[in-house]
Coordinates of C-alpha atoms in Angstrom, one line a residue:
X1 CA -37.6 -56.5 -7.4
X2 CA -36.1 -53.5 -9.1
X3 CA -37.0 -52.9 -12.8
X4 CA -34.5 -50.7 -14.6
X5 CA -35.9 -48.9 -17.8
X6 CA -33.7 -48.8 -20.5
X7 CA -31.6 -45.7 -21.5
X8 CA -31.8 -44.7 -24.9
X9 CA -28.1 -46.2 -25.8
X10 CA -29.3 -49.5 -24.3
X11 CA -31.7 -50.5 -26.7
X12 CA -30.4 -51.5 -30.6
X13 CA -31.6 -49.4 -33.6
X14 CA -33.4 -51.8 -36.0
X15 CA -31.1 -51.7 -38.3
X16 CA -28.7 -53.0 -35.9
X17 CA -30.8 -56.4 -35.1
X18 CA -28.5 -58.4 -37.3
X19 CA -24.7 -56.6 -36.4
X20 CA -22.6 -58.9 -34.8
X21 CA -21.8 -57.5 -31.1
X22 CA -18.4 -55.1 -31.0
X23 CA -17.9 -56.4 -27.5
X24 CA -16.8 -60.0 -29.2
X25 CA -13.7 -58.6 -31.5
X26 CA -10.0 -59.3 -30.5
X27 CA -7.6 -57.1 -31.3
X28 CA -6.9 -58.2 -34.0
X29 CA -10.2 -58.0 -35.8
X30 CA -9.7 -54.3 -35.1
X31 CA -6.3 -54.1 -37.5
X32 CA -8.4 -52.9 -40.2
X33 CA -10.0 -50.0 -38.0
X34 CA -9.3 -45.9 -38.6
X35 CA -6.6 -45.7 -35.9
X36 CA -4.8 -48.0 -33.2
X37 CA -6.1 -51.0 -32.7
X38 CA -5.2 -50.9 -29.0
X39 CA -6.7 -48.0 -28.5
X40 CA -10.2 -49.0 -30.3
X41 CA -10.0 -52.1 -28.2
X42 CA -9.1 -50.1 -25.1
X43 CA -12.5 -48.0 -25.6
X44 CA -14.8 -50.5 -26.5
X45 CA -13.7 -52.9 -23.2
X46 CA -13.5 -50.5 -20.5
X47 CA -17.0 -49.8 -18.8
X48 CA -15.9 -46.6 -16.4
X49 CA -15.4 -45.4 -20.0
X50 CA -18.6 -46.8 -22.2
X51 CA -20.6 -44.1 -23.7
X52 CA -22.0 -45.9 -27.0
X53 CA -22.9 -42.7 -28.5
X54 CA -19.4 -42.1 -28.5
X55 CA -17.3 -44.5 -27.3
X56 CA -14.7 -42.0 -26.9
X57 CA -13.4 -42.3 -30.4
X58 CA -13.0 -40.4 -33.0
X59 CA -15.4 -39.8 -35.9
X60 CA -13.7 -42.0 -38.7
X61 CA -13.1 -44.9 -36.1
X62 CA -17.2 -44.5 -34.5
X63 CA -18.3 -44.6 -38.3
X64 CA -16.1 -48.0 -38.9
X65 CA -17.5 -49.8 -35.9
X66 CA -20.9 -48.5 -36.6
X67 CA -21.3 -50.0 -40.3
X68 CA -20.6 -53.6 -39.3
X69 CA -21.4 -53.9 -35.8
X70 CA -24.0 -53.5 -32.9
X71 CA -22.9 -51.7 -29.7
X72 CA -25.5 -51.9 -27.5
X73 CA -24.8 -53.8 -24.4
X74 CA -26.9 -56.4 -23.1
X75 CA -30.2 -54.4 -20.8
X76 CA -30.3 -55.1 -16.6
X77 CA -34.2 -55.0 -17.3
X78 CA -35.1 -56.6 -13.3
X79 CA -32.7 -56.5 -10.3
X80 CA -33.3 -58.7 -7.4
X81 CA -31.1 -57.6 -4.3
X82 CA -30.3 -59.6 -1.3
X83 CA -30.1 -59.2 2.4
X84 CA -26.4 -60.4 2.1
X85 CA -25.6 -57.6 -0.5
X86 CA -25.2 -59.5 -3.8
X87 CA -27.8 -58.6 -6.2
X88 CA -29.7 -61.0 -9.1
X89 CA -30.3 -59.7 -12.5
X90 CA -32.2 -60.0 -15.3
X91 CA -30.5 -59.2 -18.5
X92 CA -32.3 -58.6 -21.9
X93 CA -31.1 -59.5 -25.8
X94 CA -31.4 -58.0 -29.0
X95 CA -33.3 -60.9 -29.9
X96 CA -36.0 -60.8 -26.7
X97 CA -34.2 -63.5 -24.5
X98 CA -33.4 -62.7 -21.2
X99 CA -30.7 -64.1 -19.1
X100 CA -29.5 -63.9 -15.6
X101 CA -26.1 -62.8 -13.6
X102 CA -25.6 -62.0 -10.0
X103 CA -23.4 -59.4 -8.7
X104 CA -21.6 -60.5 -5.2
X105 CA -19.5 -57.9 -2.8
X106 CA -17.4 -59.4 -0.7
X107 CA -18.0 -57.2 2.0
X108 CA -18.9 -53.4 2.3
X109 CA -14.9 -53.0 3.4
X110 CA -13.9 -54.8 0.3
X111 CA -13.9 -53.5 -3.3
X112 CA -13.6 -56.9 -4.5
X113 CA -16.6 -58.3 -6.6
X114 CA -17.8 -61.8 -7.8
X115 CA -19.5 -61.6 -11.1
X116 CA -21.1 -64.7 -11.6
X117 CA -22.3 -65.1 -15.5
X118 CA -23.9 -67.0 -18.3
X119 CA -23.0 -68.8 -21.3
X120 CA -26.4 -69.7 -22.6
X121 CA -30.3 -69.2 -23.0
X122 CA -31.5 -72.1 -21.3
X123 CA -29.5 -75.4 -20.9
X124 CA -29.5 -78.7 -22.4
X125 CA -27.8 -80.8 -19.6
X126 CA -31.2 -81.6 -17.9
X127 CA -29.8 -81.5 -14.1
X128 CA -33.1 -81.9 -12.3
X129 CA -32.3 -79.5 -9.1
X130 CA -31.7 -76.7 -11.8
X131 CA -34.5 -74.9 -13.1
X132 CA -32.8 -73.4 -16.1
X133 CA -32.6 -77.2 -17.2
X134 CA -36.3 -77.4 -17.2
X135 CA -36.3 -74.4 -19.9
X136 CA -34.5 -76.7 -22.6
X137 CA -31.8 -75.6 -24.2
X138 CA -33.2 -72.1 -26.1
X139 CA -29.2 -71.1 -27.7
X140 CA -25.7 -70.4 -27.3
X141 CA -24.5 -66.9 -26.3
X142 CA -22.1 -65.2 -28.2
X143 CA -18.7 -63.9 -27.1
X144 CA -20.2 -60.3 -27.5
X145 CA -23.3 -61.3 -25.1
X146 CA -21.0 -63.1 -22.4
X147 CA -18.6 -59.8 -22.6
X148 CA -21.1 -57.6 -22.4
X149 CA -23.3 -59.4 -19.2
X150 CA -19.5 -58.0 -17.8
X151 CA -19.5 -54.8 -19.2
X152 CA -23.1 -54.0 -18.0
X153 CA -23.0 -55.2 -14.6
X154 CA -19.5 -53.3 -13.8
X155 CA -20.9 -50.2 -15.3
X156 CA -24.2 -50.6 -13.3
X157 CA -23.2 -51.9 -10.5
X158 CA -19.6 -51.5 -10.0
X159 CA -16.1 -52.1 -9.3
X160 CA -14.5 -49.5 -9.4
X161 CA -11.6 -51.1 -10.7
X162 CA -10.8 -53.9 -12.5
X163 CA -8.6 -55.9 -10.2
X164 CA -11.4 -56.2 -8.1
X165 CA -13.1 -58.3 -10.2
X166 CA -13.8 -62.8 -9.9
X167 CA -15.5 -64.1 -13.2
X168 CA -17.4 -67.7 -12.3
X169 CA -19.1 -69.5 -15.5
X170 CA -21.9 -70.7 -12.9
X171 CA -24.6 -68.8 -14.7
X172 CA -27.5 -70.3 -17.3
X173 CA -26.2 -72.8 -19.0
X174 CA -23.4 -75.4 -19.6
X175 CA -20.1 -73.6 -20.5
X176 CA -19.0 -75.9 -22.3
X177 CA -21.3 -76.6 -24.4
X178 CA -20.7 -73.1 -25.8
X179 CA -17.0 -73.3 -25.8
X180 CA -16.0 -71.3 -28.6
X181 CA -17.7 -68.4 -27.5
X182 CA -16.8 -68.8 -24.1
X183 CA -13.2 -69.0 -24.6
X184 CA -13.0 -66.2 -26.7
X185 CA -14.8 -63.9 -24.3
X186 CA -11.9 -65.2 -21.7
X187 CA -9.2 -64.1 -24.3
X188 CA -11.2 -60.7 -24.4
X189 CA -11.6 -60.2 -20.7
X190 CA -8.2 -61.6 -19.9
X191 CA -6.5 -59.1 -22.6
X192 CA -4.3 -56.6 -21.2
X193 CA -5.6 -53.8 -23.4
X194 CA -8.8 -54.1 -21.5
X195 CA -9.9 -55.7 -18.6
X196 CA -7.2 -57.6 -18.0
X197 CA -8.9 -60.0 -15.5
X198 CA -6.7 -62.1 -14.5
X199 CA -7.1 -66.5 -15.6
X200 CA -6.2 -67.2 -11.7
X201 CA -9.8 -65.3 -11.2
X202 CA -11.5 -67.1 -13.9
X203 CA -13.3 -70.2 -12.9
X204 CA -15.6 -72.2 -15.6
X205 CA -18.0 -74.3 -14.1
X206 CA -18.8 -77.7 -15.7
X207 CA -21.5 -80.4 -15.2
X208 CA -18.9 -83.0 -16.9
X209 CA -18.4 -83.0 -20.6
X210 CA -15.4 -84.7 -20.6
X211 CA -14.2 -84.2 -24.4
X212 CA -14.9 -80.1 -23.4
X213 CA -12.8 -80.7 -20.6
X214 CA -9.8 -82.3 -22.4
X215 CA -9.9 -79.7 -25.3
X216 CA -10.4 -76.7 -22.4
X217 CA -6.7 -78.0 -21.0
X218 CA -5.1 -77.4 -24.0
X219 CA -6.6 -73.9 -24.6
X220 CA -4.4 -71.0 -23.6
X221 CA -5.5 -68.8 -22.2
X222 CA -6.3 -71.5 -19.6
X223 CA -9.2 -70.7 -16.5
X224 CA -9.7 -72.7 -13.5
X225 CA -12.3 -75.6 -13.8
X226 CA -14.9 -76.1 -11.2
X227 CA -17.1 -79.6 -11.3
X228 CA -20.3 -79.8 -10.7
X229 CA -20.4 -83.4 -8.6
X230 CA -23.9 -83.3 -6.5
X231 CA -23.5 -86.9 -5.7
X232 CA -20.2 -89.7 -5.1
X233 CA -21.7 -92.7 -7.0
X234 CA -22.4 -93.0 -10.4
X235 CA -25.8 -93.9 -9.7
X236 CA -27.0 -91.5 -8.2
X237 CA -25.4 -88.9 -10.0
X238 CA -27.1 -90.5 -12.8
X239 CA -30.5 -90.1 -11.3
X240 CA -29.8 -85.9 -10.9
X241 CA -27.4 -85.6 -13.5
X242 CA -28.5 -88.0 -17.2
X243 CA -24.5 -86.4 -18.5
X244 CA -23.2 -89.0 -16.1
X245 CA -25.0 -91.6 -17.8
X246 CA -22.8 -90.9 -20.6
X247 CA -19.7 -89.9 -19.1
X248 CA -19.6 -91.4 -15.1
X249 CA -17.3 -90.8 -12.5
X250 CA -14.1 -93.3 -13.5
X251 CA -14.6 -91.4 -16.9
X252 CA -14.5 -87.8 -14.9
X253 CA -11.9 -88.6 -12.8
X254 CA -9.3 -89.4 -15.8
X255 CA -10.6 -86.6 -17.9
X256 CA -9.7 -84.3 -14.1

């Protein structure tokens, strides 16, 4: 285990406990900021850039973003690497809750990176092979939190370059139970003025809340979906799983 102490920036002044994260605003939440929007949004999304002490702005627009909002990005507090190169962290809160992401190179050849990522503290879903179930469900993430996981592990660990990057919602958590927030971080990530990940490189991972599922294929932008099966008859999906108790295979498979 590596523990990483926390540079200055990292950590949020106490007066910006209650800010809602800058990493969660659109582009158009930034119409009202001093100069472009695209280039406020620009700065704020692009890690190889990320300075929060100045965010590469100038002093009217720093000032703007600094009366209403927090930008402190989310602390890699443990890292956990791996004999096959991808690495576990541990990510800190404002609030004290820590969360976890892993970092996976393809290869040392390749530039491409898997990012895998969470969408809450804890989970409700109770799967009994997952030992984030076990923690209960502790709360939802916001956009600004799921962002920033991104935003800290490129700038810490890398790419290089954005079209390097794979996002999978296989993280803490059930993504959609979180929806909301998780969509709107895909419209932030998938936004040309930043990121610009791809949606063909966005996969959401589900356990099988079929109404989530049904309103997720008529949201645009539109990720792929990944199911969580673990087992091919409803009962004994239902002895690992209690959300097919509620929703069970037939139910899946027309919601698919």
């Amino acid at each position: 285990m590596i523990t990483d102490a926390a540079h200055p920036w990292d950590a949020p002044a106490p007066e910006a406990a209650g800010l809602p994260s800058a990493f969660g605003l659109l582009p158009e939440d930034l119409e009202g900021a001093p100069g472009r929007a695209e280039h406020v949004f620009n700065r704020l999304q692009r890690p190889w850039t990320y300075r929060p002490e100045g965010l590469f702005l100038n002093r009217e627009a720093r000032e703007w973003i600094a009366a209403s909002y927090d930008t402190s990005l989310p602390v890699i507090v443990e890292r956990h690497p791996s004999e096959d190169g991808a690495t576990k962290v541990v990510l800190g809160l404002r609030d004290g809750e820590r969360i976890e992401a892993v970092h996976m190179p393809r290869d040392v050849r390749n530039p491409r990176v898997t990012l895998c990522i969470s969408s809450q503290v804890g989970c409700a879903m109770g799967c009994t092979f997952c030992a984030t179930g076990a923690m209960g469900i502790r709360r939802n993430l916001s956009a600004g939190e799921i962002v920033g996981q991104v935003l800290s592990l490129i700038r810490t660990l890398g790419p290089a370059q954005p079209h390097a990057i794979t996002l999978v919602f296989m993280g803490m958590g059930e993504p959609l139970h979180n929806l909301d927030n998780v969509h709107r971080a895909i419209r932030i990530l998938n936004h040309p003025w930043g990121l610009n990940i791809s949606t063909r490189r966005i996969t959401v991972s589900t356990s099988g809340l079929v109404p989530a599922i049904e309103r997720l294929s008529g949201l645009r932008p539109r990720p792929w979906l990944a199911l969580s099966l673990n087992a091919t008859t409803d009962e004994a999906r239902s002895r690992v799983m209690p959300v097919n108790r509620v929703w069970g295979l037939e139910r899946l498979r027309e919601a698919l």
